[in-house]
Amino acid sequence: MNTTERRISTTVLVIGTGGSGLRAAIELAEQGVDVLALGKRPRMDAHTSLAAGGINAALGTMDAEDSWQQHAADTIKESYFLANPHTAEIVAKGAAQGIADLERYGMAFAREDDGRISQRFFGAHTYRRTAFAGDYTGLEIQRSLVNRAVQLDIPVLDSVYVTRILTHDGAVFGAYGFDLTDGTPYLIHADAVILAAGGHNRIWRRTSSRRDENTGDSFRLAVEAGARLRDPELVQFHPSGIIEPENAAGTLISEAARGEGGILRNGLGERFMKNYDPERMELSTRDRVALAAYTEIKEGRGTENGGVWLDVSHLPRETIMSRLPRVYQTMLELQMLDITAEPIEIAPTAHYSMGGVWVRPEDHSTEVDGLYAIGEASSGLHGANRLGGNSLIELLVFGRIVGRAAATYSAGLEAQRRSHAAEDQARKEVADLLVADGHENVRALQRAVRNTMTEYAGVVRDEQGLVAGLRELDEIEARTREIGVHPDIAGFQDLAHAFDLKASLIAARATLETARERRETRGCHNRSDYPDLDPALQVNLVWSPRTGVVREEIPPVPDELSELIQEVSTAGKLVE
């Protein structure tokens, strides 16, 4: 292990090198501000690169009557009125600029014959407003941002794991971490810190996130720095994640499979969506389809492995090869399964954290001076159900805004106050784990968290289960006092897993406690003991270990938006 501490100073530190982190770093560099970006996985392999569907903006290239106001109204309605209207307005207004920025960085959007950017229907949008690049939109966005970062000479450290955001008197002054390869400790001083380290859906057993990403890192770093979390119980479950092999459980089968005519059947061979949404059937909304599949499995009508069947084998082979090439390839690689001949075994999978760090709508600042959160780490836009395609545009809009806000904050500082005590605490936290030699295995405890969350806080929750989940969490936390951490010749992943576990425990507790408080069914949050929507719970639930759960009022929807809120037909649209 390299024990020599590296000390770096920068104006703004960005934690996370996915779409939101890179967009903020680009804005800072273009403004001439010194910036450093850190990631715990290679920048080309950030979670953003997995996003398939598309990116929303009311460009009006296909439907001229579309407007930012209608985009904002659709977002608020789909959130079950838990979105902050101001946040929705900022994203919808700034979306066209976000697309223009991507074009400036060289993004290759799908286009019509006359050169207009193509836009398609997606989810509960009133108009066609989803721009895309094949079924790899996120990957193309990530490529474009990485290329722009290279042009601007932005320093990006790909294998630095941040263990703590450093604060003094309620303001940030940097962060502490270590190199995943050789263990080199990093002490980074910065005027402002932008947290862009994703969500917490990896704390469920089946998830569309890969190993060691979205373990709740943002939640832990923010909470330990003194910030709070908003609506962590609101997690979107995608209806179709594969079950096997276990190391790939939760890998998504694109909803394009249903959009192209795929049929869902239970273990008895029955087409079950007719019992849940006879009109839209397989083209129902994401939360409805996930709930239907969950119910079939829970009531004993699932497959042998606890799933349901998604069948596209009746479609023409050329349709599958041209419209679902990625699904075909994925299943061939992972299961040697030919989807043109056989059905796919799927189950609902944790997909997206709609809640996150509490931030102000206008600049995504937190209650800790100089600390900002963006992307899936933040909250305020999606409420209880995310409009498909909104997450990618949110990255670009707020990446730009937050980059500017952090630069302005830094410029206004008289001095940067530091704390040797805070630095020593961060050093000690790492040092203590490195000598931890207990009998408990970190990976086994991570699995225990995932089992608890899957059992008690999955698609459907109830009071009894949430209480039992919190009890199990107490037991797991007690066991963490006996963990062993053993870095080896391959690197310091084991130390990172110990911090991932800390993050997962905080994220799990926040989720269970807020889910217990939200005694209603709204969007993605299904309470079997409270099946109805409760108007008194049209509030955000804000959590911290210091205050527990508090209710926060949501600002009223402006008249110009509320009059545009209507039921949107999903006929013929690919939902979410």
Coordinates of C-alpha atoms in Angstrom, one line a residue:
M1 CA 0.0 0.0 0.0
N2 CA 1.2 3.5 -0.8
T3 CA 0.8 5.4 2.5
T4 CA 2.0 8.8 1.2
E5 CA -1.0 11.0 1.2
R6 CA -1.6 12.9 -2.0
R7 CA -2.8 16.5 -1.5
I8 CA -4.7 18.3 -4.2
S9 CA -6.4 21.7 -4.3
T10 CA -9.0 22.7 -6.8
T11 CA -11.8 25.3 -7.0
V12 CA -14.6 22.8 -7.4
L13 CA -14.6 19.1 -6.8
V14 CA -17.1 16.8 -8.7
I15 CA -17.8 13.4 -7.2
G16 CA -19.0 11.1 -9.9
T17 CA -18.2 10.9 -13.6
G18 CA -21.5 10.0 -15.1
G19 CA -23.6 12.4 -17.2
S20 CA -24.4 14.9 -14.5
G21 CA -20.9 15.1 -13.1
L22 CA -19.2 15.5 -16.4
R23 CA -21.7 18.1 -17.6
A24 CA -21.1 20.2 -14.4
A25 CA -17.3 19.8 -14.9
I26 CA -17.6 20.9 -18.5
E27 CA -19.6 24.0 -17.5
L28 CA -16.9 25.0 -14.9
A29 CA -14.0 24.4 -17.4
E30 CA -15.8 26.5 -20.0
Q31 CA -16.2 29.3 -17.5
G32 CA -12.4 29.1 -16.8
V33 CA -12.8 27.6 -13.3
D34 CA -10.4 25.0 -12.0
V35 CA -12.3 21.7 -11.6
L36 CA -11.4 18.1 -10.7
A37 CA -13.7 15.1 -11.3
L38 CA -13.4 11.8 -9.4
G39 CA -15.1 8.5 -10.2
K40 CA -15.0 5.0 -8.7
R41 CA -15.5 3.3 -12.1
P42 CA -14.1 4.1 -15.6
R43 CA -15.6 7.2 -17.0
M44 CA -16.8 5.4 -20.2
D45 CA -18.5 2.8 -18.1
A46 CA -20.5 5.2 -15.8
H47 CA -24.1 4.2 -15.2
T48 CA -25.4 6.9 -17.6
S49 CA -24.1 4.7 -20.5
L50 CA -26.8 2.1 -19.8
A51 CA -29.7 4.4 -20.5
A52 CA -31.4 3.2 -23.6
G53 CA -34.7 5.0 -24.3
G54 CA -34.1 8.7 -25.0
I55 CA -33.9 12.3 -23.8
N56 CA -36.8 14.7 -23.5
A57 CA -37.1 18.2 -24.8
A58 CA -40.1 20.1 -26.2
L59 CA -38.3 20.9 -29.4
G60 CA -41.5 20.6 -31.5
T61 CA -39.6 19.0 -34.4
M62 CA -42.4 16.4 -34.8
D63 CA -45.3 18.1 -33.0
A64 CA -45.1 21.8 -33.4
E65 CA -47.7 22.5 -30.7
D66 CA -45.5 21.0 -28.0
S67 CA -44.2 23.5 -25.4
W68 CA -42.0 23.6 -22.3
Q69 CA -45.2 24.3 -20.3
Q70 CA -46.8 21.0 -21.5
H71 CA -43.5 19.1 -20.7
A72 CA -43.6 20.5 -17.2
A73 CA -47.3 19.8 -16.8
D74 CA -46.8 16.1 -17.9
T75 CA -43.9 15.8 -15.5
I76 CA -45.9 17.1 -12.5
K77 CA -48.9 14.9 -13.3
E78 CA -46.8 11.7 -13.7
S79 CA -45.1 12.5 -10.4
Y80 CA -48.5 12.1 -8.7
F81 CA -48.0 15.8 -7.7
L82 CA -44.9 15.2 -5.6
A83 CA -42.6 16.9 -8.0
N84 CA -41.5 20.5 -7.1
P85 CA -43.2 22.6 -9.8
H86 CA -40.3 25.0 -9.9
T87 CA -37.8 22.1 -10.6
A88 CA -40.1 20.8 -13.3
E89 CA -40.3 24.2 -14.9
I90 CA -36.5 24.7 -14.8
V91 CA -35.9 21.4 -16.5
A92 CA -38.6 21.8 -19.1
K93 CA -37.5 25.4 -19.9
G94 CA -33.8 24.4 -20.1
A95 CA -34.2 21.2 -22.1
A96 CA -33.8 22.7 -25.6
Q97 CA -30.5 24.3 -24.4
G98 CA -29.4 20.9 -23.1
I99 CA -30.0 19.3 -26.5
A100 CA -28.1 22.1 -28.2
D101 CA -25.2 21.6 -25.8
L102 CA -25.1 17.9 -26.8
E103 CA -25.1 18.8 -30.5
R104 CA -22.2 21.3 -29.8
Y105 CA -20.3 18.4 -28.2
G106 CA -20.9 16.2 -31.3
M107 CA -23.8 14.0 -30.2
A108 CA -25.2 11.9 -33.1
F109 CA -29.0 12.1 -32.7
A110 CA -31.3 10.1 -34.9
R111 CA -32.7 12.5 -37.5
E112 CA -35.5 12.8 -40.1
D113 CA -34.6 12.9 -43.8
D114 CA -34.7 16.7 -43.8
G115 CA -32.2 16.9 -40.9
R116 CA -34.6 17.6 -38.0
I117 CA -33.9 15.7 -34.8
S118 CA -36.3 12.7 -34.7
Q119 CA -38.6 12.6 -31.6
R120 CA -40.8 9.7 -30.5
F121 CA -43.5 9.1 -28.0
F122 CA -42.3 7.8 -24.7
G123 CA -44.5 7.2 -21.7
A124 CA -47.2 9.6 -20.6
H125 CA -46.0 12.5 -22.8
T126 CA -48.7 14.5 -24.5
Y127 CA -46.5 15.0 -27.6
R128 CA -43.5 13.3 -29.3
R129 CA -40.6 14.9 -27.4
T130 CA -38.1 12.1 -26.8
A131 CA -34.9 12.5 -28.9
F132 CA -32.7 9.4 -29.2
A133 CA -29.7 7.6 -30.7
G134 CA -30.8 4.0 -31.5
D135 CA -31.2 2.1 -28.3
Y136 CA -28.0 3.4 -26.8
T137 CA -28.8 7.1 -26.1
G138 CA -27.1 7.1 -22.7
L139 CA -23.9 5.7 -24.1
E140 CA -23.8 8.3 -26.9
I141 CA -24.4 11.1 -24.4
Q142 CA -21.6 9.7 -22.1
R143 CA -19.2 9.5 -25.1
S144 CA -20.0 13.1 -26.2
L145 CA -19.4 14.4 -22.6
V146 CA -16.2 12.4 -22.2
N147 CA -14.9 13.8 -25.6
R148 CA -15.7 17.3 -24.6
A149 CA -14.0 16.9 -21.2
V150 CA -10.9 15.6 -23.1
Q151 CA -11.0 18.7 -25.3
L152 CA -11.1 20.9 -22.3
D153 CA -8.3 19.0 -20.5
I154 CA -10.5 18.4 -17.4
P155 CA -8.6 16.2 -15.0
V156 CA -10.6 13.1 -14.3
L157 CA -9.4 10.5 -11.8
D158 CA -11.1 7.2 -12.6
S159 CA -10.3 5.0 -9.6
V160 CA -10.5 7.3 -6.6
Y161 CA -13.1 6.3 -4.0
V162 CA -14.4 9.2 -1.9
T163 CA -15.0 8.2 1.8
R164 CA -16.0 11.6 3.3
I165 CA -16.9 15.1 2.3
L166 CA -14.9 17.5 4.6
T167 CA -16.8 20.2 6.4
H168 CA -16.2 22.9 8.9
D169 CA -18.8 25.1 10.6
G170 CA -21.5 24.0 8.1
A171 CA -19.5 24.6 5.0
V172 CA -17.5 22.2 2.8
F173 CA -13.8 22.5 2.3
G174 CA -13.0 19.3 0.3
A175 CA -13.1 15.6 0.5
Y176 CA -11.1 12.5 1.5
G177 CA -10.6 9.2 -0.3
F178 CA -8.2 6.6 -1.6
D179 CA -7.0 5.0 -4.8
L180 CA -8.8 1.7 -5.6
T181 CA -5.7 0.2 -7.1
D182 CA -2.8 1.0 -4.7
G183 CA -4.6 2.5 -1.7
T184 CA -3.0 5.9 -2.0
P185 CA -4.9 8.3 0.4
Y186 CA -6.2 11.5 -1.2
L187 CA -6.8 14.8 0.6
I188 CA -8.6 17.2 -1.7
H189 CA -9.3 20.8 -0.8
A190 CA -12.0 22.5 -2.7
D191 CA -14.2 25.6 -2.3
A192 CA -17.3 23.7 -3.5
V193 CA -18.3 20.1 -3.9
I194 CA -20.8 18.7 -6.5
L195 CA -22.2 15.3 -5.5
A196 CA -23.1 13.3 -8.7
A197 CA -22.6 9.7 -7.4
G198 CA -25.9 8.2 -8.3
G199 CA -28.8 6.6 -6.4
H200 CA -29.4 3.6 -4.1
N201 CA -31.2 0.9 -6.2
R202 CA -28.3 -1.6 -5.8
I203 CA -29.6 -2.2 -2.2
W204 CA -32.3 -4.5 -3.7
R205 CA -31.5 -8.1 -4.8
R206 CA -32.7 -7.6 -8.4
T207 CA -31.6 -4.3 -9.8
S208 CA -30.7 -2.8 -13.2
S209 CA -27.5 -1.4 -11.6
R210 CA -24.3 -3.4 -11.8
R211 CA -22.2 -4.6 -8.9
D212 CA -20.7 -1.8 -6.8
E213 CA -22.7 1.1 -8.4
N214 CA -25.7 3.0 -7.0
T215 CA -25.1 1.6 -3.5
G216 CA -26.3 4.8 -1.9
D217 CA -22.9 6.5 -1.8
S218 CA -24.4 10.0 -2.5
F219 CA -26.9 9.5 0.4
R220 CA -24.1 8.6 2.9
L221 CA -21.7 11.3 1.8
A222 CA -24.4 14.0 2.0
V223 CA -25.9 12.8 5.3
E224 CA -22.5 12.6 7.0
A225 CA -21.7 16.1 5.8
G226 CA -25.0 17.4 7.4
A227 CA -27.4 17.3 4.5
R228 CA -30.8 15.6 4.4
L229 CA -32.6 13.1 2.0
R230 CA -36.0 13.7 0.4
D231 CA -38.4 10.9 -0.6
P232 CA -35.9 8.0 -0.5
E233 CA -38.8 5.6 -0.4
L234 CA -39.8 6.5 -3.9
V235 CA -38.0 3.9 -6.0
Q236 CA -39.0 3.0 -9.5
F237 CA -39.2 -0.7 -10.2
H238 CA -38.8 -1.7 -13.8
P239 CA -41.1 -4.5 -14.8
S240 CA -38.6 -6.6 -16.8
G241 CA -35.3 -7.6 -15.3
I242 CA -33.9 -11.1 -16.0
I243 CA -33.5 -13.6 -13.1
E244 CA -30.5 -15.7 -14.2
P245 CA -27.6 -15.9 -14.2
E246 CA -27.4 -14.6 -10.6
N247 CA -24.5 -12.2 -11.2
A248 CA -26.6 -10.5 -13.9
A249 CA -30.0 -10.7 -12.1
G250 CA -31.9 -7.5 -12.8
T251 CA -30.3 -6.7 -16.2
L252 CA -33.0 -4.9 -18.1
I253 CA -35.0 -6.3 -21.0
S254 CA -35.9 -3.0 -22.8
E255 CA -39.6 -2.1 -22.7
A256 CA -39.3 -1.9 -26.4
A257 CA -39.9 -5.6 -26.2
R258 CA -43.4 -4.9 -25.0
G259 CA -43.7 -1.9 -27.2
E260 CA -43.1 -4.1 -30.3
G261 CA -45.8 -6.6 -29.3
G262 CA -44.3 -8.8 -26.6
I263 CA -46.8 -10.7 -24.5
L264 CA -46.6 -11.3 -20.7
R265 CA -47.7 -14.7 -19.3
N266 CA -47.6 -16.2 -15.8
G267 CA -46.3 -19.6 -14.9
L268 CA -49.6 -21.2 -15.9
G269 CA -49.3 -19.8 -19.4
E270 CA -52.1 -17.2 -18.8
R271 CA -51.8 -13.7 -20.4
F272 CA -52.3 -11.9 -17.0
M273 CA -52.3 -8.2 -18.0
K274 CA -56.0 -8.5 -19.0
N275 CA -56.7 -8.7 -15.3
Y276 CA -54.9 -5.5 -14.4
D277 CA -55.3 -3.1 -17.4
P278 CA -57.5 -4.7 -20.0
E279 CA -57.3 -1.7 -22.2
R280 CA -53.6 -1.1 -22.5
M281 CA -52.5 -4.7 -21.6
E282 CA -48.7 -4.9 -22.0
L283 CA -48.5 -1.2 -22.9
S284 CA -49.6 -0.1 -19.5
T285 CA -47.4 2.1 -17.3
R286 CA -44.2 0.9 -15.7
D287 CA -45.6 0.9 -12.2
R288 CA -48.8 -0.9 -13.2
V289 CA -46.9 -3.7 -15.1
A290 CA -44.4 -4.1 -12.3
L291 CA -47.2 -4.4 -9.7
A292 CA -49.1 -6.9 -11.9
A293 CA -46.0 -9.2 -12.3
Y294 CA -45.2 -8.9 -8.6
T295 CA -48.8 -9.9 -7.7
E296 CA -48.8 -13.0 -10.0
I297 CA -45.5 -14.1 -8.5
K298 CA -46.5 -13.4 -4.9
E299 CA -49.8 -15.3 -5.3
G300 CA -48.1 -18.4 -6.6
R301 CA -48.7 -18.1 -10.3
G302 CA -45.1 -17.3 -11.2
T303 CA -42.5 -19.5 -12.9
E304 CA -40.3 -22.0 -11.1
N305 CA -37.6 -19.3 -10.5
G306 CA -40.1 -16.8 -9.2
G307 CA -40.7 -14.8 -12.4
V308 CA -43.1 -14.4 -15.3
W309 CA -42.6 -15.0 -19.0
L310 CA -42.1 -12.2 -21.6
D311 CA -42.6 -13.7 -25.0
V312 CA -41.6 -12.1 -28.4
S313 CA -41.1 -15.3 -30.2
H314 CA -44.4 -14.8 -32.2
L315 CA -42.9 -11.7 -33.8
P316 CA -41.3 -11.9 -37.3
R317 CA -37.6 -12.7 -36.9
E318 CA -36.6 -9.5 -38.9
T319 CA -38.6 -7.4 -36.5
I320 CA -36.7 -8.8 -33.5
M321 CA -33.3 -8.4 -35.3
S322 CA -34.0 -4.8 -36.4
R323 CA -36.0 -3.4 -33.5
L324 CA -34.6 -5.5 -30.5
P325 CA -31.0 -6.2 -31.4
R326 CA -29.6 -5.5 -28.0
V327 CA -32.2 -7.7 -26.2
Y328 CA -31.4 -10.5 -28.7
Q329 CA -27.7 -10.2 -28.1
T330 CA -27.9 -9.9 -24.3
M331 CA -30.0 -13.0 -23.9
L332 CA -27.8 -15.0 -26.3
E333 CA -24.7 -13.9 -24.3
L334 CA -26.1 -14.4 -20.8
Q335 CA -28.3 -17.5 -21.2
M336 CA -27.7 -18.9 -24.7
L337 CA -31.4 -18.1 -25.2
D338 CA -32.7 -17.4 -28.7
I339 CA -35.6 -15.0 -28.1
T340 CA -36.9 -15.6 -31.6
A341 CA -37.8 -19.1 -30.4
E342 CA -38.2 -19.0 -26.6
P343 CA -39.7 -16.7 -24.0
I344 CA -37.6 -14.7 -21.5
E345 CA -38.0 -15.2 -17.7
I346 CA -38.3 -11.8 -16.0
A347 CA -39.3 -10.2 -12.7
P348 CA -39.6 -6.6 -11.4
T349 CA -36.2 -5.0 -10.7
A350 CA -35.2 -1.9 -8.7
H351 CA -34.3 0.7 -11.4
Y352 CA -34.2 4.3 -10.4
S353 CA -34.0 6.4 -7.2
M354 CA -36.6 9.2 -7.7
G355 CA -35.8 10.6 -4.3
G356 CA -32.4 11.7 -3.2
V357 CA -30.4 14.5 -1.5
W358 CA -32.6 17.5 -0.5
V359 CA -31.7 20.4 -2.8
R360 CA -33.1 23.8 -3.6
P361 CA -34.9 23.9 -7.0
E362 CA -33.1 26.9 -8.3
D363 CA -29.4 25.8 -8.0
H364 CA -29.5 22.3 -6.4
S365 CA -27.6 23.6 -3.3
T366 CA -28.0 21.7 0.0
E367 CA -28.2 23.0 3.5
V368 CA -24.4 22.6 3.7
D369 CA -22.8 25.7 2.3
G370 CA -20.8 24.9 -0.9
L371 CA -22.4 21.4 -1.3
Y372 CA -24.5 20.6 -4.4
A373 CA -26.2 17.4 -5.6
I374 CA -27.3 16.6 -9.2
G375 CA -28.6 13.7 -11.2
E376 CA -29.9 10.6 -9.5
A377 CA -28.2 11.7 -6.3
S378 CA -30.6 14.6 -6.1
S379 CA -34.4 15.0 -5.7
G380 CA -37.3 17.2 -6.7
L381 CA -38.2 16.4 -10.3
H382 CA -39.7 12.9 -10.4
G383 CA -41.9 12.5 -7.4
A384 CA -43.7 9.2 -7.2
N385 CA -43.2 8.2 -10.8
R386 CA -40.5 9.3 -13.3
L387 CA -41.5 10.3 -16.8
G388 CA -39.4 8.2 -19.2
G389 CA -36.6 10.2 -20.8
N390 CA -36.6 12.9 -18.1
S391 CA -33.6 11.6 -16.2
L392 CA -31.1 12.3 -19.0
I393 CA -32.3 15.8 -19.7
E394 CA -32.2 16.6 -16.0
L395 CA -28.5 15.8 -16.0
L396 CA -27.8 18.3 -18.7
V397 CA -30.0 21.1 -17.4
F398 CA -28.8 21.0 -13.8
G399 CA -25.2 20.1 -14.7
R400 CA -25.0 23.5 -16.4
I401 CA -26.9 25.4 -13.6
V402 CA -24.9 23.8 -10.8
G403 CA -21.6 24.3 -12.5
R404 CA -22.3 28.0 -12.6
A405 CA -23.7 28.1 -9.1
A406 CA -20.6 26.5 -7.7
A407 CA -18.3 28.9 -9.5
T408 CA -20.3 31.9 -8.2
Y409 CA -20.2 30.5 -4.7
S410 CA -16.4 30.0 -4.8
A411 CA -15.9 33.5 -6.2
G412 CA -17.8 35.0 -3.3
L413 CA -15.7 33.4 -0.6
E414 CA -13.4 35.6 1.5
A415 CA -11.4 32.5 2.6
Q416 CA -11.6 28.7 2.8
R417 CA -11.9 27.6 6.4
R418 CA -10.5 24.1 7.0
S419 CA -10.5 21.8 10.0
H420 CA -7.6 19.5 11.0
A421 CA -10.0 17.6 13.2
A422 CA -12.3 16.8 10.2
E423 CA -9.3 15.7 8.2
D424 CA -8.0 13.5 11.0
Q425 CA -11.4 11.9 11.4
A426 CA -11.5 11.0 7.7
R427 CA -8.0 9.5 8.0
K428 CA -8.9 7.5 11.1
E429 CA -12.1 6.1 9.5
V430 CA -10.0 4.6 6.7
A431 CA -7.2 3.5 9.0
D432 CA -9.6 1.7 11.4
L433 CA -11.2 -0.2 8.5
L434 CA -7.8 -1.3 7.1
V435 CA -7.0 -3.0 10.4
A436 CA -10.5 -4.5 10.9
D437 CA -10.0 -8.2 11.2
G438 CA -13.3 -9.5 12.4
H439 CA -15.1 -12.7 11.2
E440 CA -18.0 -10.9 9.3
N441 CA -17.7 -10.8 5.5
V442 CA -18.6 -7.4 3.9
R443 CA -20.1 -9.0 0.8
A444 CA -22.3 -11.3 3.0
L445 CA -23.6 -8.3 4.9
Q446 CA -24.3 -6.4 1.7
R447 CA -26.3 -9.4 0.6
A448 CA -28.2 -9.4 3.9
V449 CA -29.2 -5.8 3.3
R450 CA -30.4 -6.6 -0.2
N451 CA -32.4 -9.6 1.0
T452 CA -34.0 -7.4 3.7
M453 CA -35.0 -4.7 1.3
T454 CA -36.3 -7.1 -1.3
E455 CA -38.4 -8.9 1.3
Y456 CA -39.9 -5.9 3.1
A457 CA -39.5 -2.8 0.8
G458 CA -40.0 -4.2 -2.7
V459 CA -42.8 -3.4 -5.1
V460 CA -45.5 -3.8 -2.3
R461 CA -44.9 -2.8 1.3
D462 CA -46.9 -2.9 4.6
E463 CA -46.4 -1.7 8.2
Q464 CA -45.6 -5.1 9.6
G465 CA -42.9 -5.8 6.9
L466 CA -41.3 -2.3 7.2
V467 CA -41.0 -2.7 11.0
A468 CA -39.5 -6.2 10.5
G469 CA -37.1 -4.7 8.0
L470 CA -35.9 -2.1 10.4
R471 CA -35.4 -4.8 13.0
E472 CA -33.3 -6.8 10.6
L473 CA -31.3 -3.7 9.7
D474 CA -30.4 -3.2 13.4
E475 CA -29.1 -6.7 13.5
I476 CA -27.0 -6.2 10.3
E477 CA -25.6 -2.9 11.7
A478 CA -24.6 -4.7 14.9
R479 CA -22.7 -7.3 12.8
T480 CA -20.8 -4.6 10.9
R481 CA -18.7 -4.0 14.1
E482 CA -17.1 -7.4 13.5
I483 CA -16.2 -7.0 9.8
G484 CA -12.8 -8.0 8.3
V485 CA -11.3 -5.9 5.5
H486 CA -8.5 -7.5 3.5
P487 CA -7.0 -5.5 0.6
D488 CA -4.9 -7.8 -1.7
I489 CA -2.6 -7.7 -4.7
A490 CA -5.7 -7.0 -6.9
G491 CA -6.4 -3.7 -5.1
F492 CA -8.4 -2.1 -2.4
Q493 CA -11.9 -3.1 -3.6
D494 CA -12.5 -4.7 -0.2
L495 CA -12.1 -1.4 1.5
A496 CA -14.5 0.2 -1.0
H497 CA -17.0 -2.5 -0.3
A498 CA -16.9 -1.7 3.4
F499 CA -17.8 1.9 2.6
D500 CA -20.4 0.8 0.1
L501 CA -21.9 -1.3 3.0
K502 CA -22.0 1.8 5.2
A503 CA -23.8 3.7 2.4
S504 CA -26.3 0.9 1.8
L505 CA -27.2 0.8 5.5
I506 CA -27.9 4.5 5.6
A507 CA -29.9 4.4 2.4
A508 CA -31.9 1.3 3.6
R509 CA -32.8 2.9 6.9
A510 CA -33.9 6.1 5.2
T511 CA -36.0 4.2 2.7
L512 CA -37.7 1.9 5.3
E513 CA -38.5 4.8 7.7
T514 CA -39.9 7.1 5.0
A515 CA -41.8 4.2 3.4
R516 CA -43.4 3.5 6.9
E517 CA -44.4 7.1 7.2
R518 CA -46.0 7.2 3.7
R519 CA -49.2 5.4 4.7
E520 CA -50.8 5.5 1.3
T521 CA -50.4 4.1 -2.3
R522 CA -49.1 6.7 -4.7
G523 CA -47.3 5.9 -8.0
C524 CA -44.4 3.5 -7.4
H525 CA -45.1 3.3 -3.7
N526 CA -47.7 0.5 -3.0
R527 CA -48.9 0.0 0.6
S528 CA -51.1 -3.1 0.7
D529 CA -52.4 -1.9 4.1
Y530 CA -53.2 1.6 2.7
P531 CA -54.4 1.0 -0.9
D532 CA -55.7 4.5 -1.5
L533 CA -54.0 7.8 -2.2
D534 CA -54.1 10.2 0.8
P535 CA -54.4 13.9 -0.1
A536 CA -52.8 14.7 3.3
L537 CA -49.6 12.9 2.1
Q538 CA -49.2 15.1 -1.0
V539 CA -46.0 16.2 0.7
N540 CA -42.3 15.3 0.5
L541 CA -40.8 13.2 3.3
V542 CA -37.4 14.6 4.4
W543 CA -35.1 12.3 6.4
S544 CA -31.9 12.6 8.4
P545 CA -30.5 10.5 11.2
R546 CA -30.8 13.6 13.4
T547 CA -34.4 14.5 12.8
G548 CA -36.0 11.3 11.5
V549 CA -38.8 11.9 9.0
V550 CA -40.4 15.3 8.6
R551 CA -43.1 16.4 6.2
E552 CA -42.4 19.2 3.8
E553 CA -45.0 21.1 1.9
I554 CA -44.8 21.2 -1.9
P555 CA -45.2 24.6 -3.6
P556 CA -48.5 25.0 -5.5
V557 CA -48.5 24.4 -9.3
P558 CA -48.7 27.7 -11.2
D559 CA -52.0 28.2 -13.1
E560 CA -50.3 28.2 -16.5
L561 CA -49.2 24.6 -15.9
S562 CA -52.1 23.3 -13.9
E563 CA -54.5 24.1 -16.7
L564 CA -52.4 21.9 -19.1
I565 CA -52.5 18.8 -16.8
Q566 CA -54.8 16.2 -18.3
E567 CA -55.1 12.5 -18.8
V568 CA -52.7 11.5 -21.6
S569 CA -53.7 8.6 -23.9
T570 CA -51.0 6.0 -24.1
A571 CA -52.4 4.2 -27.2
G572 CA -49.7 3.2 -29.5
K573 CA -46.9 4.6 -27.4
L574 CA -44.0 2.9 -25.8
V575 CA -44.7 3.4 -22.1
E576 CA -41.9 4.9 -20.0

